mmCIF file of C-alpha atoms in Angstrom:
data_model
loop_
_atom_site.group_PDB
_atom_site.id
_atom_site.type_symbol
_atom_site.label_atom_id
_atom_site.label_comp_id
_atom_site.label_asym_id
_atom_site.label_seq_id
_atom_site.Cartn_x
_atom_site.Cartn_y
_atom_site.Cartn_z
ATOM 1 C CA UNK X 7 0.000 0.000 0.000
ATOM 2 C CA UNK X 8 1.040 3.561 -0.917
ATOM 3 C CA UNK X 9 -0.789 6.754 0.523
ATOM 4 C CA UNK X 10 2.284 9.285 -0.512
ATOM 5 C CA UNK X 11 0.721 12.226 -2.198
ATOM 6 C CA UNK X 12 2.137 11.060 -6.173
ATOM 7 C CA UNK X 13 -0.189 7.791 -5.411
ATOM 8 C CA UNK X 14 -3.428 9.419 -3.693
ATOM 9 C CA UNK X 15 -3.661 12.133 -6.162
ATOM 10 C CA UNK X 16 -3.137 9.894 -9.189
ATOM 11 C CA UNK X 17 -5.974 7.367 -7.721
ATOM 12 C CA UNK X 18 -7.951 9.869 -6.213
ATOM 13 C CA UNK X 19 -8.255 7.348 -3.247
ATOM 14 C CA UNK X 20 -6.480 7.237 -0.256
ATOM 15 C CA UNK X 21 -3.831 4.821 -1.161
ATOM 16 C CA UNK X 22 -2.654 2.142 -3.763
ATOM 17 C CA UNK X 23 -2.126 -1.543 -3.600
ATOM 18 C CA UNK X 24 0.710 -2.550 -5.351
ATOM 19 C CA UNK X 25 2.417 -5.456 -6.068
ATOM 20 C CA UNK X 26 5.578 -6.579 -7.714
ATOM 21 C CA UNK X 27 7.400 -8.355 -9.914
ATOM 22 C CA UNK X 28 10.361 -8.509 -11.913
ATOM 23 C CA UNK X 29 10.139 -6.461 -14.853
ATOM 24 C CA UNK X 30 11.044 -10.055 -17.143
ATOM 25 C CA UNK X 31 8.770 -12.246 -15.254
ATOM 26 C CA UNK X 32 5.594 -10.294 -16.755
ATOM 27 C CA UNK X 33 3.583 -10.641 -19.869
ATOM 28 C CA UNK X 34 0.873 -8.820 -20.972
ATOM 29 C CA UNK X 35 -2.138 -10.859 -22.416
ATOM 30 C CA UNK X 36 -5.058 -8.899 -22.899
ATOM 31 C CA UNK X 37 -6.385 -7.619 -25.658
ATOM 32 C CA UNK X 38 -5.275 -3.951 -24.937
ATOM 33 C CA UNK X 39 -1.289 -5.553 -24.697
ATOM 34 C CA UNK X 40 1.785 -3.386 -22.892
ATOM 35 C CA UNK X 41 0.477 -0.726 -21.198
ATOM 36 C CA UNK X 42 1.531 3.231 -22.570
ATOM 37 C CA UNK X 43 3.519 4.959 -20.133
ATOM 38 C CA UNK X 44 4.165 8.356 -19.546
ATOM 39 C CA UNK X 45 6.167 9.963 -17.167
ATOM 40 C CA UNK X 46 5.017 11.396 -13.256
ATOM 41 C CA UNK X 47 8.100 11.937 -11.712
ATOM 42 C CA UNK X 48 11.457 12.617 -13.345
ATOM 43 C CA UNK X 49 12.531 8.989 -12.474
ATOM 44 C CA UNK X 50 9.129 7.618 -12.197
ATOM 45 C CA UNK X 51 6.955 6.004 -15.053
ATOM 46 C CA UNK X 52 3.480 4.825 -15.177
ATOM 47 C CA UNK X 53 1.710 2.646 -17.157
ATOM 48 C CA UNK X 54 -1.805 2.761 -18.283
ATOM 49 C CA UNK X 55 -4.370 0.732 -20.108
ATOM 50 C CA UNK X 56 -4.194 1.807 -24.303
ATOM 51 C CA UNK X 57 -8.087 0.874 -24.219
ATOM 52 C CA UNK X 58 -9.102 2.422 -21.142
ATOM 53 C CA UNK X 59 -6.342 4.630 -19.678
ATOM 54 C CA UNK X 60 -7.020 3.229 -16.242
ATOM 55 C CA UNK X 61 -3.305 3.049 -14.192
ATOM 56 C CA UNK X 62 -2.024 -0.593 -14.173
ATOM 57 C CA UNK X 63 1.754 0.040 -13.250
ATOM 58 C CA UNK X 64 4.633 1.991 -11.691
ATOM 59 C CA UNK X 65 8.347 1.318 -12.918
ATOM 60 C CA UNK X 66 11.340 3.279 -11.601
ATOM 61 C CA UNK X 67 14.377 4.180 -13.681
ATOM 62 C CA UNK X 68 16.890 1.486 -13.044
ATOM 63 C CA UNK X 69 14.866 -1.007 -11.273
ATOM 64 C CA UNK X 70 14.206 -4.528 -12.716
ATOM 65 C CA UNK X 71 11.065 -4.230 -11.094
ATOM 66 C CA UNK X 72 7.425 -3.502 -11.991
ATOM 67 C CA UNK X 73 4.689 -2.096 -9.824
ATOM 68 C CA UNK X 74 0.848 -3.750 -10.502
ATOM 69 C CA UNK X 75 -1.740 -2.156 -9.401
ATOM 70 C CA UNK X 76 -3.303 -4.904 -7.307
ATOM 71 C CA UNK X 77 -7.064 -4.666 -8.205
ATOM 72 C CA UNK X 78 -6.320 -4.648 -12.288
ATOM 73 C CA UNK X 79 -5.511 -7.863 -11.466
ATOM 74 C CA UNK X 80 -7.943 -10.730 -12.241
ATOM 75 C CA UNK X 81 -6.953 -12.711 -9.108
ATOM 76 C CA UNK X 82 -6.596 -9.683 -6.833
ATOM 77 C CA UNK X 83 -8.278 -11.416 -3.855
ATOM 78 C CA UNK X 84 -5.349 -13.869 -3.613
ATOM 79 C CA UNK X 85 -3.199 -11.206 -3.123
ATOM 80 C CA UNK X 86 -2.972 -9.435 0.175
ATOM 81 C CA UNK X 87 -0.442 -5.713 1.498
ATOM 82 C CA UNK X 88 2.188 -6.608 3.443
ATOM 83 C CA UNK X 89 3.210 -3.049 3.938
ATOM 84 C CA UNK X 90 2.132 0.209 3.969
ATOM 85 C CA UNK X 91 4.330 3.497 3.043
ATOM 86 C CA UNK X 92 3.852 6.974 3.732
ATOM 87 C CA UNK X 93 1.093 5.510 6.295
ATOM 88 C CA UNK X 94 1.435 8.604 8.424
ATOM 89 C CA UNK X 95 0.256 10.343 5.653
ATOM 90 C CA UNK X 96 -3.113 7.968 5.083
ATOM 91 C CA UNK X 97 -6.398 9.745 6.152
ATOM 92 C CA UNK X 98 -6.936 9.616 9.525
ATOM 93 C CA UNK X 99 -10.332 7.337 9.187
ATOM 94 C CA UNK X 100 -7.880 4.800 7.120
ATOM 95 C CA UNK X 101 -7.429 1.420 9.315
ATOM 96 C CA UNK X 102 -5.496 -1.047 7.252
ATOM 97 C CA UNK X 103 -4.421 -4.772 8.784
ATOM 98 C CA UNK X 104 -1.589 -5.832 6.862
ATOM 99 C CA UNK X 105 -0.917 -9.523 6.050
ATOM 100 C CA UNK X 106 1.934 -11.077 7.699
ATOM 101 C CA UNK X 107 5.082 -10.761 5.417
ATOM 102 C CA UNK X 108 5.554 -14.414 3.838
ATOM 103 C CA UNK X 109 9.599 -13.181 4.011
ATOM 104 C CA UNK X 110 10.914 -14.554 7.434
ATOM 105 C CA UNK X 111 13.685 -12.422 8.464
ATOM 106 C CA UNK X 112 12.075 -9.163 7.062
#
């Protein structure tokens, strides 16, 4: 989860789910294929939907990493935060329970 200001006001809720994976693990199958990104930050990029522009992804310069927004995803239930940044900047009415990290150690 995400509730820094970039991610609320690009939402316009009060934080994203992400998930990740690595940038060559991923393949795109639906009918709308790779998402177009644009730029948000100077080292930030986001991807959207080509059909219906709706945000799918976050990739930072450098990072073999990609960002999925968690709910685009058709088995989103199955999926649950482990973590939650800029949580001292969530709305105050926010209550979040995180799922235990599967990572032991972390």
């Amino acid at each position: 989860m995400c509730s820094c200001e970039h991610c609320t006001r690009l939402s316009g809720s009060p934080a994203m789910a992400w998930v990740g994976f690595h940038r060559d693990a991923l393949k795109w199958t639906g009918p709308a294929g790779e998402p177009a990104y644009f730029s948000t930050w100077p080292t930030l990029h986001r991807g959207s939907c080509q059909r219906c522009r709706t945000q799918l992804t976050s990739v930072a310069d450098g990072s073999d990493m990609i960002m999925v927004t968690i709910f685009s995803l058709t088995r989103s239930a199955e999926l649950a935060p482990v973590g939650h940044s800029y949580r001292e900047k969530s709305a105050p009415w926010m209550t979040i329970t995180l799922a235990p990290d599967p990572r032991p150690g972390t």
